[in-house]
Coordinates of C-alpha atoms and ligand atoms in Angstrom, one line a residue:
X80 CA 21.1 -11.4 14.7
X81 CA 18.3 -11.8 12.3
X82 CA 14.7 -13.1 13.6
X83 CA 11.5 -13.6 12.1
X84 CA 9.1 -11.0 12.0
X85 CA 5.6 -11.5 11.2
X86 CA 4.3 -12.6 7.5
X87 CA 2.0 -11.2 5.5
X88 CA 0.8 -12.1 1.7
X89 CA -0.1 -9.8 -1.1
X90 CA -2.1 -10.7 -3.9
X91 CA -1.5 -8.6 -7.5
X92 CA -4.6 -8.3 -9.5
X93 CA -3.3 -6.6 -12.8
X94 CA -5.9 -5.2 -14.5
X95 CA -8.7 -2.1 -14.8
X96 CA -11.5 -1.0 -16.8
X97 CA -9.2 1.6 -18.2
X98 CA -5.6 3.0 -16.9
X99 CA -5.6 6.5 -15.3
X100 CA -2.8 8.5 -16.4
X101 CA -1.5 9.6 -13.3
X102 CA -1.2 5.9 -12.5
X103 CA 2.0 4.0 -12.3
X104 CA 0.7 0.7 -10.4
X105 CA 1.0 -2.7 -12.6
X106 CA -2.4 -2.2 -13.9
X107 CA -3.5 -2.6 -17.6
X108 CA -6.5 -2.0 -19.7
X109 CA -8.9 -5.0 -19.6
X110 CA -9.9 -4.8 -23.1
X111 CA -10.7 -8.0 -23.4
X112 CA -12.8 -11.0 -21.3
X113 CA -10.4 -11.3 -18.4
X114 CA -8.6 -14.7 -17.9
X115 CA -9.7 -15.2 -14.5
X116 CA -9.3 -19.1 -14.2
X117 CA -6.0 -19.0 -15.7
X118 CA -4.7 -16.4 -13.8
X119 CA -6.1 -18.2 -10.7
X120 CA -4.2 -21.2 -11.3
X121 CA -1.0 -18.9 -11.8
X122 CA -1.4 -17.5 -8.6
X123 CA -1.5 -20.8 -7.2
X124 CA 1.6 -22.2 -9.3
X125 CA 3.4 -18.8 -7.8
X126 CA 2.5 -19.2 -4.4
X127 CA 4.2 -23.2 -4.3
X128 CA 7.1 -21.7 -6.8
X129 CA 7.2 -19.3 -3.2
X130 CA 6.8 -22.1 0.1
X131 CA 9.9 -23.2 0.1
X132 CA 10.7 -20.5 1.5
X133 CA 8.3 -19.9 4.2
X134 CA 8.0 -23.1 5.7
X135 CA 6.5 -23.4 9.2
X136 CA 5.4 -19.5 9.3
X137 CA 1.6 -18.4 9.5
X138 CA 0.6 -16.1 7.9
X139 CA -0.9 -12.9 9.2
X140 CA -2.6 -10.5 6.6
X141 CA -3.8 -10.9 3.1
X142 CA -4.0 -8.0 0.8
X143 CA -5.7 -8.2 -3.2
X144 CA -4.5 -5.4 -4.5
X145 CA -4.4 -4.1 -8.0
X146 CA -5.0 -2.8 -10.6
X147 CA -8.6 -3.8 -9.4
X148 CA -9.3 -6.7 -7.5
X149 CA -13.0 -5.6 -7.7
X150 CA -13.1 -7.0 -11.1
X151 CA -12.9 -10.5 -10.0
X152 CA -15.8 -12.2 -8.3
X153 CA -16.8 -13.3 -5.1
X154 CA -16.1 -16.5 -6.7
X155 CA -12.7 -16.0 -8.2
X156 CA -11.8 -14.7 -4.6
X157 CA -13.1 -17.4 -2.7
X158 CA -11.5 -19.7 -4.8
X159 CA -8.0 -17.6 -4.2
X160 CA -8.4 -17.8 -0.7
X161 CA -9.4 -21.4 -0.4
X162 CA -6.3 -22.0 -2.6
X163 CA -4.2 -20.4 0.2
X164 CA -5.5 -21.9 2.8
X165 CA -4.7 -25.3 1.5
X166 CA -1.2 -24.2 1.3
X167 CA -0.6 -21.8 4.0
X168 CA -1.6 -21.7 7.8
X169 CA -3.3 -18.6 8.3
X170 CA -3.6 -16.7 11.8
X171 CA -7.2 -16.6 12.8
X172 CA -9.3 -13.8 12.6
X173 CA -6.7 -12.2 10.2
X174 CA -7.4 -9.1 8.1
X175 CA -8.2 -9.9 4.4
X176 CA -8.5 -6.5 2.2
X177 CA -9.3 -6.2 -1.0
X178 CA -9.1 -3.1 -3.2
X179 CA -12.3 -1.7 -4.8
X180 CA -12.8 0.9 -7.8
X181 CA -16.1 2.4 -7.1
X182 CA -16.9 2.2 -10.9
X183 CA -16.8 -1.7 -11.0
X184 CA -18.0 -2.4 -8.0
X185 CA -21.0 -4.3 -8.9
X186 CA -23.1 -4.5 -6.0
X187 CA -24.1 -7.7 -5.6
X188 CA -19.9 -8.8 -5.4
X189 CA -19.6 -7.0 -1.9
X190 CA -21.5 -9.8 0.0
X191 CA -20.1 -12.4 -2.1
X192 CA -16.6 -10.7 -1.2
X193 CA -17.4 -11.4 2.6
X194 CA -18.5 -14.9 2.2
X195 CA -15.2 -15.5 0.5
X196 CA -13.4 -14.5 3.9
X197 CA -12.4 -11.0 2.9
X198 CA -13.2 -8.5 6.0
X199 CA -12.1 -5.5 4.8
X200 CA -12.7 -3.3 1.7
X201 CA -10.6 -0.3 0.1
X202 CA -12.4 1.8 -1.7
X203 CA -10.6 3.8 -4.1
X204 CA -12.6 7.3 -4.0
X205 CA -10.1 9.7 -5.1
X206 CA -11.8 13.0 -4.4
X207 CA -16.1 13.7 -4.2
X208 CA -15.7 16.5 -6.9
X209 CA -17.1 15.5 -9.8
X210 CA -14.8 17.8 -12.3
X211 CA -11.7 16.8 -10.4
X212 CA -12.6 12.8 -10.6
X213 CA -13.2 13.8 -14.9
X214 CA -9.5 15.6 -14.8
X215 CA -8.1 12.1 -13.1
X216 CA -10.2 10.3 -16.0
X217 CA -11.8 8.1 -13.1
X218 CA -14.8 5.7 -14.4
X219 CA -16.9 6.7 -12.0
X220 CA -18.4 10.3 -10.2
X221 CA -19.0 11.1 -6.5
X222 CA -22.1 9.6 -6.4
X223 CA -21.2 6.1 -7.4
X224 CA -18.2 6.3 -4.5
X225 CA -21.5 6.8 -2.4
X226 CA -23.3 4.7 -3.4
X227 CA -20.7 1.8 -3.3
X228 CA -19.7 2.8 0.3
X229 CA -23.9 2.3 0.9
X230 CA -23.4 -1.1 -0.5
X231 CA -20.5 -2.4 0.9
X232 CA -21.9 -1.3 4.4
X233 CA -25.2 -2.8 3.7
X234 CA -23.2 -6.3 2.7
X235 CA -22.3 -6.3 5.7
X236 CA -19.1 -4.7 6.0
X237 CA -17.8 -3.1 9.2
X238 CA -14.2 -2.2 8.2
X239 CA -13.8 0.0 5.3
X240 CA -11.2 2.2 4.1
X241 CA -11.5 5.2 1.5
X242 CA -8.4 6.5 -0.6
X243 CA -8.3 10.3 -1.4
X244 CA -5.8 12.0 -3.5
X245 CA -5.0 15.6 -2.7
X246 CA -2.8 18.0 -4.6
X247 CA -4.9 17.6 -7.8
X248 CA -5.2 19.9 -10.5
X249 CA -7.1 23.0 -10.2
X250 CA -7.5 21.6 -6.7
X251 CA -7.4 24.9 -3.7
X252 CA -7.2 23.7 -0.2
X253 CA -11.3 24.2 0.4
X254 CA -11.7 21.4 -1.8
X255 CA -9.5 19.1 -0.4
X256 CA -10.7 20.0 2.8
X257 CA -14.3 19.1 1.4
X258 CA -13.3 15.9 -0.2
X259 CA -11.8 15.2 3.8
X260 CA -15.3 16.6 5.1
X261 CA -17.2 14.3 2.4
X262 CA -15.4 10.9 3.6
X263 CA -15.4 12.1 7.3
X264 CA -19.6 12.0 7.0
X265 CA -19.8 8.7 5.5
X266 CA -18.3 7.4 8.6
X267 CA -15.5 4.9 7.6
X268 CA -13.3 3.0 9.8
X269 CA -10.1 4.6 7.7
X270 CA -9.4 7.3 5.7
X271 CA -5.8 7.2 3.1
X272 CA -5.2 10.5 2.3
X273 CA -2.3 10.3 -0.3
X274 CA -0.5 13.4 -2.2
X275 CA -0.5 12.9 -5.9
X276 CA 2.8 12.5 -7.7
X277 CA 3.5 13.1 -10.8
X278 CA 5.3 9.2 -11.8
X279 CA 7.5 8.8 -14.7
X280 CA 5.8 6.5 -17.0
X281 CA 2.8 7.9 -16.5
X282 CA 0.3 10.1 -19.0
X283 CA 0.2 13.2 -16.1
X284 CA 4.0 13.0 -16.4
X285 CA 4.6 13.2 -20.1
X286 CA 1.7 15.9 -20.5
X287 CA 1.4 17.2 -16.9
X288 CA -2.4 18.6 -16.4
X289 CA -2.5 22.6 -16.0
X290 CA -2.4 24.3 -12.2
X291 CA -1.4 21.2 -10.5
X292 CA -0.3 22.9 -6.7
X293 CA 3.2 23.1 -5.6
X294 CA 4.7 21.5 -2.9
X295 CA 4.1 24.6 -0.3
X296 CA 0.2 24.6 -1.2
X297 CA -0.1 20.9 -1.0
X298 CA 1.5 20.7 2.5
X299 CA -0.9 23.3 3.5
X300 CA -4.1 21.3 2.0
X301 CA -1.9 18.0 3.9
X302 CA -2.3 20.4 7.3
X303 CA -5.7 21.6 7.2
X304 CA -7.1 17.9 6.3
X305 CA -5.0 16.1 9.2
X306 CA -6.6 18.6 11.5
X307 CA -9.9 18.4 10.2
X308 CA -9.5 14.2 10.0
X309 CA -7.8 14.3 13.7
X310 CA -10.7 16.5 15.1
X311 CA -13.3 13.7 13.4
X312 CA -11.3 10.8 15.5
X313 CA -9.4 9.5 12.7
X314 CA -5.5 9.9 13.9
X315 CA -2.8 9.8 11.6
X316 CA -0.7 6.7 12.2
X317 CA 1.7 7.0 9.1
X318 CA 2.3 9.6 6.6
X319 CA -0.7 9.0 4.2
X320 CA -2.8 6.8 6.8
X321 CA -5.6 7.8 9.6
X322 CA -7.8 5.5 11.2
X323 CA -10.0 5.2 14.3
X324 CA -8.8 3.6 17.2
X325 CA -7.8 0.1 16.8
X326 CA -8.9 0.3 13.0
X327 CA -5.1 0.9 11.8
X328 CA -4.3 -1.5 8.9
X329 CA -2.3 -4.9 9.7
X330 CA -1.4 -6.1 6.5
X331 CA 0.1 -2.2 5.5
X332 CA 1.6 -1.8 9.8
X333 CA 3.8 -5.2 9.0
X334 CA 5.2 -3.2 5.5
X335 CA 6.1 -0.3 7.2
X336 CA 7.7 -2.2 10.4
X337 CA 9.5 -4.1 8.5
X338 CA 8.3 -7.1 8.6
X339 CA 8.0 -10.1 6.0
X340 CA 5.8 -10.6 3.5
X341 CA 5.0 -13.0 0.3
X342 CA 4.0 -11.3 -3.1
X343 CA 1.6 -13.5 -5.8
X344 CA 0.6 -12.3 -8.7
X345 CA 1.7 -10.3 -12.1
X346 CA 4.9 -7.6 -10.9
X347 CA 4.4 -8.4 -7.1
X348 CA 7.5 -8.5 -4.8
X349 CA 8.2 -10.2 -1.6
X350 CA 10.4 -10.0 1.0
X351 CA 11.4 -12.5 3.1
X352 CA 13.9 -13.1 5.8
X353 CA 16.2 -16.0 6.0
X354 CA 17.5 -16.3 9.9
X355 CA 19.6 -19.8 9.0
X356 CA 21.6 -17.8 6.2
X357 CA 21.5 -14.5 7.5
X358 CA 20.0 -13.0 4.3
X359 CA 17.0 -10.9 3.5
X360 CA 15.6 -11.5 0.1
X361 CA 13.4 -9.7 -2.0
X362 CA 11.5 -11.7 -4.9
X363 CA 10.2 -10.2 -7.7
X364 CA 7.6 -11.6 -10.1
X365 CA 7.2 -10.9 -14.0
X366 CA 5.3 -7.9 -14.4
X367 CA 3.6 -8.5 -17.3
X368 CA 0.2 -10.5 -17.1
X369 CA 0.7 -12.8 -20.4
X370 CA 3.8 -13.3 -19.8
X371 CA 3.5 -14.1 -16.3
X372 CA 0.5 -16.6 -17.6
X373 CA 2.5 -18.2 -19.8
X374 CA 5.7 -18.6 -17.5
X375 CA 3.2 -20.8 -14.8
X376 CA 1.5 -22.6 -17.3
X377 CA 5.3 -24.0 -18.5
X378 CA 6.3 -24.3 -15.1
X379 CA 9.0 -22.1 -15.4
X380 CA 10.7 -19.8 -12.6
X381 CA 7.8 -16.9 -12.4
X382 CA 10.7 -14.2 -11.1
X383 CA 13.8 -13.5 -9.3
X384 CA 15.8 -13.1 -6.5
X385 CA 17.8 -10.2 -5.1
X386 CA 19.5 -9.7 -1.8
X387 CA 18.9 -6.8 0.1
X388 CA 22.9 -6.4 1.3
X389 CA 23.7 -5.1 4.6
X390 CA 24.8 -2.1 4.3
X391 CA 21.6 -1.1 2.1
X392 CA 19.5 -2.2 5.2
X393 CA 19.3 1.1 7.5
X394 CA 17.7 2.6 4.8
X395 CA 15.5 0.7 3.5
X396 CA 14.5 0.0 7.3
X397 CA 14.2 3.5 7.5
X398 CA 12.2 4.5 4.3
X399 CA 9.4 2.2 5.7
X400 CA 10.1 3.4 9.8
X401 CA 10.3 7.0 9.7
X402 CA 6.7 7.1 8.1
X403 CA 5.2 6.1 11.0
X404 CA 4.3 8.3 13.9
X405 CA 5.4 6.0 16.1
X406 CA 9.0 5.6 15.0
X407 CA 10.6 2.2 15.8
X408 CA 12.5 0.8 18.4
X409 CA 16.2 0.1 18.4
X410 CA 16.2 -3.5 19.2
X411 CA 13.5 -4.0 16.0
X412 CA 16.0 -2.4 14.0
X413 CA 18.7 -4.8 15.2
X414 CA 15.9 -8.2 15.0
X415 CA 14.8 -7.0 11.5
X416 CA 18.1 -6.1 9.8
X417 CA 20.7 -8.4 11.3
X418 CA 22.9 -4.9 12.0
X419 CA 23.7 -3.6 15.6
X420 CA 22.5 -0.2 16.2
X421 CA 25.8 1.6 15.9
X422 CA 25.4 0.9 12.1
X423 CA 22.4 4.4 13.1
X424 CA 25.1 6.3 14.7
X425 CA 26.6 8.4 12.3
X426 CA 22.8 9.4 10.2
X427 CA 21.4 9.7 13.5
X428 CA 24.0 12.6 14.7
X429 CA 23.4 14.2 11.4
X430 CA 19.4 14.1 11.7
X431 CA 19.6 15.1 15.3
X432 CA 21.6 17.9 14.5
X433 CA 19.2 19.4 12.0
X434 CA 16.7 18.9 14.2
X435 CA 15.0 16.2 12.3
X436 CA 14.7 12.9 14.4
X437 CA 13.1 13.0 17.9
X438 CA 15.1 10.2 20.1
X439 CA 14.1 8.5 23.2
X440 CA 15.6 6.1 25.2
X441 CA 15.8 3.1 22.8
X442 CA 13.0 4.8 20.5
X443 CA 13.2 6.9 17.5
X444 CA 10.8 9.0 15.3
X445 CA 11.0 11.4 12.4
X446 CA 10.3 15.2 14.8
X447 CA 7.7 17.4 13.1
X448 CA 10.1 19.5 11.0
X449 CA 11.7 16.0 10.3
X450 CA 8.2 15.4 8.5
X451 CA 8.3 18.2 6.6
X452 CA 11.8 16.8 5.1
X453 CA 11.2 13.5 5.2
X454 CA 12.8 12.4 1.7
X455 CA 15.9 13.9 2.9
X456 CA 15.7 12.9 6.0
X457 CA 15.9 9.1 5.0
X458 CA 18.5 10.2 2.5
X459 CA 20.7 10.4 5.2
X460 CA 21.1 6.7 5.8
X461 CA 21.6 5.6 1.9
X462 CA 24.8 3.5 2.0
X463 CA 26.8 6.1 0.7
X464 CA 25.8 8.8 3.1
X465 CA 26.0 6.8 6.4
Ligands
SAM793 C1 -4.3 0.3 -6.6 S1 -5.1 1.8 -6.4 C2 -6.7 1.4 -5.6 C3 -7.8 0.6 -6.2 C4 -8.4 0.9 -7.5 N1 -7.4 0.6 -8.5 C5 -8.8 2.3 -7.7 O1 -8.0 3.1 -8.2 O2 -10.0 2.6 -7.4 C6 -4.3 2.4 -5.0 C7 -4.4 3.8 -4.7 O3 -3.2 4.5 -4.9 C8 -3.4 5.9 -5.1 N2 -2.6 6.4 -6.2 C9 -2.5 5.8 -7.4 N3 -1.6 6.6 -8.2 C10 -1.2 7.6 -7.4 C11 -0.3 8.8 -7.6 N4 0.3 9.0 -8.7 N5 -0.2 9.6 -6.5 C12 -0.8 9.4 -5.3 N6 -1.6 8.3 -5.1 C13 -1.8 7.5 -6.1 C14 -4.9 6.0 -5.3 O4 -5.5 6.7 -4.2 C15 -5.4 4.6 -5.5 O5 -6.7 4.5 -4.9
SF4_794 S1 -5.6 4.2 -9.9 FE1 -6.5 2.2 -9.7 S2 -8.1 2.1 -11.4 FE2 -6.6 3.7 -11.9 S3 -5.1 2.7 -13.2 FE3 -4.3 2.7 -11.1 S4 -4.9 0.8 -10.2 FE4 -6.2 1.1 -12.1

């Protein structure tokens, strides 16, 4: 039987200063004055288009994420959140991020940011070496990151989070490890330490960069840095995610266990579970932000709708589970998909038998050689396959 997990709600902020070509996020050029009030009204249209279907549920994690969310002000953001609040009950003390580029940060925003109620900030770093941040055409060098980090500290903040890439071109493992080293002395509460992929509809992908490492060299740069990150008190937690104790992030936990969550804004998605009907929606939003302006100024439908069926559900349960070090529990599986756990039985043989899933009891947990395959791994419970 299907049962409510917790709810979170994403925010989509569409644009950036300029788009990075190994980008495939919803995020476009700003080329002109941004339409901040309009787009704050759409997000508000959205959001009631959306209530229906989450009446009676709090919600337990908000996330602006982009494109850049640092290009709105404090302002814009407080007027977002007090928008929500007037339409949603929200948990107390729940975790507001909001997603940074170091090269729009402007300094003054990150104590405006935390008067507006957000509480935690994402910087998005990339790597301290100047050269590699000029190959990635990011706006800003390793100095700015630093100095925004500085800022966002002295605002006030006490819960930050830096992304790195790793795996970049003309990258070797020192320099990753570096670029680890770098982040690990500035002392945040989280580190995201993500491989770069090469995404189709992307500039990198049409014209990819010279010396970009292979996949052996960049699980090698993905070992030395978790040792290095581990030894520094910042655990891994999920594939692409270390943080200090108790410093893990909510809003991304509740994705990756499954659980619900409302998406506002330009190309976000939400999923959403429906115990009375015994469905599990996903609802998708127009992904481009005129359009998307001009379909909540008409009052018209913003998205769709699409039903995750059951027999798609062990993987798709899966692609989020078995990046966690922790695994998942059976009985989740069964409250979050609506299927009894014999619907594992047949992948789960399989995995076993290559030695890929660790299980225990009524727990389960991708083994470290499992890690190492972990695209195929999940493979195993596509519809098809199980
Ligand atoms: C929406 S962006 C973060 C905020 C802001 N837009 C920025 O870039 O500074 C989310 C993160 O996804 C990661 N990312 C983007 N494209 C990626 C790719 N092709 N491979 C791996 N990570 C990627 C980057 O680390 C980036 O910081
Ligand atoms: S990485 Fe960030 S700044 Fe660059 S295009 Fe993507 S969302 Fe925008």
């Amino acid at each position: 039987m299907l049962s409510l997990p917790p709810l979170a709600l994403y925010i989509h902020i569409p644009w950036c200063v300029r788009k990075c070509p190994y980008c495939d996020f919803n995020s476009h050029s700003a080329r002109q004055e941004l339409p901040v009030q309009a787009y704050v009204a759409a997000l508000m249209a959205d959001l009631e288009q959306d209530l229906p279907l989450v009446w009676g549920r709090a919600v337990s994690s908000i996330f602006f994420g982009g494109g850049t969310p640092s290009l709105f002000s404090g302002s814009a953001i407080d007027q977002i959140l007090r928008g929500v609040a007037a339409r949603l009950t929200l948990r107390p003390a729940l975790e507001v991020t909001l997603e940074a580029n170091p090269g729009t940060a402007e300094f003054d925003h990150f104590s405006s940011y935390l008067d507006a109620g957000v509480n935690r900030l994402s910087l998005g770093v990339q790597s301290f070496d100047d050269g590699c941040l000029t190959r990635l055409g990011r706006i800003h060098d390793a100095t700015q990151a630093e100095r925004a980090f500085e800022s966002a500290r002295k605002a006030g903040f006490d819960n930050i989070n830096l992304d790195l890439m790793y795996a970049l071109p003309e990258q070797t493992c020192a320099m990753a490890l570096s670029d680890v080293r770098r982040a690990i002395s500035l002392a945040p509460e989280h580190i995201s330490h993500y491989q770069m992929t090469l995404e189709p509809n992307t500039v990198f992908y049409a014209r990819p960069p010279e010396h970009v490492p292979d996949e052996d060299a960049a699980w090698d740069m993905q070992e030395l840095c978790q040792v290095a990150l581990d030894e520094a008190g910042y655990h891994q937690y999920e594939v692409s995610a270390y943080a200090r104790t108790g410093r893990q992030c909510a809003h991304n936990l509740n994705y990756w266990r499954f659980g619900d969550y409302l998406g506002i804004g330009a190309g976000a998605h939400g999923k959403l579970t429906l115990p009375a009907e015994q469905t599990i929606l996903r609802r998708w939003k127009v992904k481009q932000p005129q359009s998307y302006l001009s379909s909540a100024a008409t009052d018209q439908r913003i998205g769709g709708d699409e039903w995750i069926a059951p027999d798609s559900r062990p993987f798709e349960f899966m692609l989020n589970a078995l990046r966690l070090n922790e695994g998942a529990d059976l009985a989740s599986f069964e409250a979050r998909t609506g299927l009894c756990r014999d619907a594992l039985q047949s992948a789960f043989s399989k995995a076993v038998a290559r030695g890929w899933l660790d299980v225990t009891e009524d727990r389960f947990r991708a083994s470290p050689l499992g890690q190492r395959f972990l695209n195929d791994l999940i493979e195993l419970f596509l519809p098809a396959q199980a």
